[in-house]
Amino acid sequence: MTWQGSLFDGLEDRGERLSFDALRREPLDDRSWLDVVPAWVPDHDVLFARMLERAPWQQRTRQMWDTEVLEPRLVAAWRTGEELPAEVTELVAPLNARYGVDFDSCLINLYRDGSDAVAWHADTVRTTMRDPLVATVSLGARRSFLVRPAEGGPVVRRYAPGEGDLIVMGGAMQHDWHHTVPREKSASGARMSITLRHSRPGA
Ligand SMILES: O=C(O)CCC(=O)C(=O)O
């Protein structure tokens, strides 16, 4: 598979198209926060179509008690050290510059319809890294993205990211808080999330 061409081919001034001017920081407490940038990727529909066509989609399985079940979404993954698609690299460069880390791994999720979902969890990178940053670009249909304390309790934040929005989870969020994209009967179509992690301390 080749990953040639830029998401911004034929478009001018990429820098201005991935601007952090509209960034809003939302603290969860004195250790954890989310950054939200609405419509961060203006050409989100182009990116959605390219990734839908080109990403190496797979449906993973999960062990539940003594049964293997299919995860209710498709994923495409690039581990640390693997070359990222050109379109993803173009998202990573401004994020690296803004946050001063190396977003070096990528998992793209495809929620094909409202039956696809991901349960409450925190990202596993927390087991190998203190305070990892996790950046998510949401494409396609808007879906609920909810946050609650890791020990359980009521939802404290509700977002409906889609159409190029960026959310960055930071501070101790992966240690102290959980997030989910729940099933949603009323979902208007497919949603894709490009999730980027920095997984090496000091990088
Ligand atoms: O799709 C999203 O916005 C969240 C994905 C997620 O939390 C994960 O893959 O670990």
GROMACS .gro file of C-alpha atoms and ligand atoms in nm:
model
  213
    1MET     CA    1   0.000   0.000   0.000
    2THR     CA    2   0.133   0.347  -0.080
    3TRP     CA    3   0.048   0.661   0.106
    4GLN     CA    4   0.142   0.930  -0.136
    5GLY     CA    5   0.002   1.275  -0.167
    6SER     CA    6  -0.093   1.533   0.086
    7LEU     CA    7  -0.429   1.586   0.243
    8PHE     CA    8  -0.374   1.944   0.148
    9ASP     CA    9  -0.276   1.890  -0.216
   10GLY     CA   10  -0.403   2.187  -0.410
   11LEU     CA   11  -0.494   2.373  -0.094
   12GLU     CA   12  -0.303   2.670   0.034
   13ASP     CA   13  -0.124   2.732   0.357
   14ARG     CA   14  -0.157   2.416   0.555
   15GLY     CA   15  -0.036   2.589   0.872
   16GLU     CA   16  -0.340   2.811   0.886
   17ARG     CA   17  -0.566   2.513   0.833
   18LEU     CA   18  -0.447   2.340   1.150
   19SER     CA   19  -0.458   2.636   1.382
   20PHE     CA   20  -0.484   2.627   1.761
   21ASP     CA   21  -0.637   2.976   1.780
   22ALA     CA   22  -0.976   2.840   1.883
   23LEU     CA   23  -0.831   2.608   2.152
   24ARG     CA   24  -1.024   2.595   2.479
   25ARG     CA   25  -0.865   2.424   2.782
   26GLU     CA   26  -1.110   2.253   3.017
   27PRO     CA   27  -0.963   2.146   3.352
   28LEU     CA   28  -1.119   1.838   3.516
   29ASP     CA   29  -0.937   1.904   3.842
   30ASP     CA   30  -0.594   2.039   3.935
   31ARG     CA   31  -0.415   1.740   3.767
   32SER     CA   32  -0.616   1.666   3.451
   33TRP     CA   33  -0.749   1.858   3.153
   34LEU     CA   34  -0.890   1.838   2.801
   35ASP     CA   35  -0.807   2.075   2.517
   36VAL     CA   36  -1.085   2.119   2.261
   37VAL     CA   37  -1.036   2.274   1.917
   38PRO     CA   38  -1.360   2.281   1.715
   39ALA     CA   39  -1.324   2.218   1.339
   40TRP     CA   40  -0.946   2.174   1.363
   41VAL     CA   41  -0.933   1.990   1.027
   42PRO     CA   42  -1.147   2.188   0.781
   43ASP     CA   43  -1.105   1.924   0.508
   44HIS     CA   44  -1.233   1.652   0.738
   45ASP     CA   45  -1.454   1.488   0.476
   46VAL     CA   46  -1.154   1.438   0.243
   47LEU     CA   47  -0.952   1.287   0.528
   48PHE     CA   48  -1.243   1.060   0.624
   49ALA     CA   49  -1.279   0.933   0.267
   50ARG     CA   50  -0.906   0.871   0.225
   51MET     CA   51  -0.869   0.681   0.548
   52LEU     CA   52  -1.185   0.480   0.487
   53GLU     CA   53  -1.042   0.367   0.156
   54ARG     CA   54  -0.678   0.316   0.249
   55ALA     CA   55  -0.639   0.221   0.614
   56PRO     CA   56  -0.568  -0.146   0.695
   57TRP     CA   57  -0.893  -0.204   0.882
   58GLN     CA   58  -0.936  -0.503   1.106
   59GLN     CA   59  -1.189  -0.616   1.363
   60ARG     CA   60  -1.012  -0.728   1.677
   61THR     CA   61  -1.141  -0.976   1.931
   62ARG     CA   62  -1.168  -0.941   2.308
   63GLN     CA   63  -1.170  -1.217   2.569
   64MET     CA   64  -1.485  -1.195   2.781
   65TRP     CA   65  -1.483  -1.463   3.047
   66ASP     CA   66  -1.431  -1.782   2.843
   67THR     CA   67  -1.559  -1.643   2.511
   68GLU     CA   68  -1.387  -1.445   2.239
   69VAL     CA   69  -1.606  -1.161   2.117
   70LEU     CA   70  -1.558  -0.922   1.826
   71GLU     CA   71  -1.490  -0.559   1.922
   72PRO     CA   72  -1.783  -0.347   1.807
   73ARG     CA   73  -1.576  -0.119   1.579
   74LEU     CA   74  -1.300  -0.151   1.320
   75VAL     CA   75  -0.944  -0.036   1.392
   76ALA     CA   76  -0.623   0.035   1.201
   77ALA     CA   77  -0.305   0.059   1.409
   78TRP     CA   78   0.049   0.189   1.368
   79ARG     CA   79   0.290   0.115   1.651
   80THR     CA   80   0.580   0.330   1.765
   81GLY     CA   81   0.848   0.321   1.496
   82GLU     CA   82   0.613   0.227   1.212
   83GLU     CA   83   0.580   0.478   0.931
   84LEU     CA   84   0.254   0.669   0.954
   85PRO     CA   85   0.041   0.754   0.650
   86ALA     CA   86   0.128   1.094   0.502
   87GLU     CA   87  -0.213   1.232   0.598
   88VAL     CA   88  -0.159   1.139   0.963
   89THR     CA   89   0.196   1.278   0.965
   90GLU     CA   90   0.049   1.611   0.861
   91LEU     CA   91  -0.169   1.610   1.172
   92VAL     CA   92   0.115   1.494   1.396
   93ALA     CA   93   0.364   1.768   1.305
   94PRO     CA   94   0.163   2.064   1.443
   95LEU     CA   95   0.059   1.860   1.748
   96ASN     CA   96   0.424   1.775   1.826
   97ALA     CA   97   0.515   2.142   1.792
   98ARG     CA   98   0.227   2.260   2.009
   99TYR     CA   99   0.266   2.006   2.291
  100GLY     CA  100   0.643   1.954   2.281
  101VAL     CA  101   0.620   1.574   2.266
  102ASP     CA  102   0.649   1.310   1.997
  103PHE     CA  103   0.308   1.164   1.909
  104ASP     CA  104   0.456   0.838   1.787
  105SER     CA  105   0.174   0.586   1.766
  106CYS     CA  106  -0.163   0.592   1.597
  107LEU     CA  107  -0.487   0.398   1.629
  108ILE     CA  108  -0.773   0.486   1.397
  109ASN     CA  109  -1.119   0.371   1.499
  110LEU     CA  110  -1.419   0.335   1.271
  111TYR     CA  111  -1.762   0.335   1.434
  112ARG     CA  112  -1.962   0.208   1.138
  113ASP     CA  113  -2.299   0.302   1.287
  114GLY     CA  114  -2.462   0.365   1.625
  115SER     CA  115  -2.413   0.001   1.731
  116ASP     CA  116  -2.034   0.041   1.733
  117ALA     CA  117  -1.887   0.176   2.056
  118VAL     CA  118  -1.604   0.164   2.307
  119ALA     CA  119  -1.672   0.098   2.676
  120TRP     CA  120  -1.550   0.307   2.971
  121HIS     CA  121  -1.171   0.285   2.991
  122ALA     CA  122  -0.845   0.478   3.016
  123ASP     CA  123  -0.578   0.428   2.754
  124THR     CA  124  -0.324   0.151   2.825
  125VAL     CA  125  -0.029   0.381   2.753
  126ARG     CA  126  -0.081   0.494   3.116
  127THR     CA  127   0.075   0.165   3.232
  128THR     CA  128   0.411   0.252   3.076
  129MET     CA  129   0.405   0.631   3.097
  130ARG     CA  130   0.323   0.896   3.352
  131ASP     CA  131   0.070   1.155   3.226
  132PRO     CA  132   0.059   1.058   2.857
  133LEU     CA  133  -0.105   1.294   2.610
  134VAL     CA  134  -0.372   1.144   2.383
  135ALA     CA  135  -0.491   1.351   2.088
  136THR     CA  136  -0.807   1.255   1.896
  137VAL     CA  137  -0.927   1.398   1.566
  138SER     CA  138  -1.293   1.311   1.508
  139LEU     CA  139  -1.425   1.276   1.154
  140GLY     CA  140  -1.769   1.205   1.016
  141ALA     CA  141  -2.084   1.182   1.226
  142ARG     CA  142  -2.090   1.335   1.571
  143ARG     CA  143  -2.101   1.083   1.856
  144SER     CA  144  -2.108   1.128   2.233
  145PHE     CA  145  -1.768   1.127   2.406
  146LEU     CA  146  -1.818   1.112   2.782
  147VAL     CA  147  -1.584   1.149   3.080
  148ARG     CA  148  -1.624   1.028   3.439
  149PRO     CA  149  -1.393   0.953   3.734
  150ALA     CA  150  -1.189   0.631   3.702
  151GLU     CA  151  -1.345   0.497   4.021
  152GLY     CA  152  -1.694   0.544   3.873
  153GLY     CA  153  -1.962   0.801   3.939
  154PRO     CA  154  -2.157   1.047   3.728
  155VAL     CA  155  -2.052   1.175   3.387
  156VAL     CA  156  -1.874   1.509   3.432
  157ARG     CA  157  -1.819   1.606   3.068
  158ARG     CA  158  -2.021   1.541   2.752
  159TYR     CA  159  -1.885   1.621   2.408
  160ALA     CA  160  -2.017   1.539   2.062
  161PRO     CA  161  -1.701   1.549   1.850
  162GLY     CA  162  -1.709   1.501   1.473
  163GLU     CA  163  -1.639   1.691   1.150
  164GLY     CA  164  -1.272   1.764   1.219
  165ASP     CA  165  -1.283   1.850   1.592
  166LEU     CA  166  -0.969   1.790   1.800
  167ILE     CA  167  -0.970   1.678   2.163
  168VAL     CA  168  -0.643   1.634   2.353
  169MET     CA  169  -0.654   1.455   2.690
  170GLY     CA  170  -0.372   1.558   2.919
  171GLY     CA  171  -0.224   1.576   3.267
  172ALA     CA  172  -0.327   1.279   3.480
  173MET     CA  173  -0.643   1.214   3.278
  174GLN     CA  174  -0.545   0.857   3.178
  175HIS     CA  175  -0.476   0.775   3.545
  176ASP     CA  176  -0.769   0.944   3.719
  177TRP     CA  177  -1.050   0.954   3.461
  178HIS     CA  178  -1.229   0.723   3.217
  179HIS     CA  179  -1.384   0.798   2.879
  180THR     CA  180  -1.629   0.620   2.648
  181VAL     CA  181  -1.805   0.644   2.312
  182PRO     CA  182  -2.135   0.471   2.395
  183ARG     CA  183  -2.378   0.300   2.158
  184GLU     CA  184  -2.618   0.555   2.014
  185LYS     CA  185  -2.928   0.450   1.822
  186SER     CA  186  -2.972   0.796   1.676
  187ALA     CA  187  -2.619   0.820   1.525
  188SER     CA  188  -2.647   0.985   1.185
  189GLY     CA  189  -2.371   0.781   1.015
  190ALA     CA  190  -2.017   0.653   1.054
  191ARG     CA  191  -1.761   0.824   1.279
  192MET     CA  192  -1.385   0.787   1.258
  193SER     CA  193  -1.141   0.884   1.533
  194ILE     CA  194  -0.770   0.926   1.463
  195THR     CA  195  -0.605   0.880   1.801
  196LEU     CA  196  -0.240   0.974   1.854
  197ARG     CA  197  -0.031   0.893   2.160
  198HIS     CA  198   0.312   0.982   2.282
  199SER     CA  199   0.442   0.666   2.436
  200ARG     CA  200   0.808   0.732   2.520
  201PRO     CA  201   0.895   0.937   2.828
  202GLY     CA  202   1.105   1.239   2.744
  203ALA     CA  203   1.018   1.219   2.373
  204LIG     O1  204  -1.311   0.718   1.946
  204LIG     C1  205  -1.277   0.790   2.039
  204LIG     O2  206  -1.296   0.911   2.043
  204LIG     C2  207  -1.213   0.727   2.161
  204LIG     C3  208  -1.131   0.608   2.129
  204LIG     C4  209  -1.065   0.550   2.248
  204LIG     O3  210  -1.085   0.592   2.358
  204LIG     C5  211  -0.969   0.441   2.231
  204LIG     O4  212  -0.956   0.386   2.121
  204LIG     O5  213  -0.904   0.405   2.330
   0.00000   0.00000   0.00000
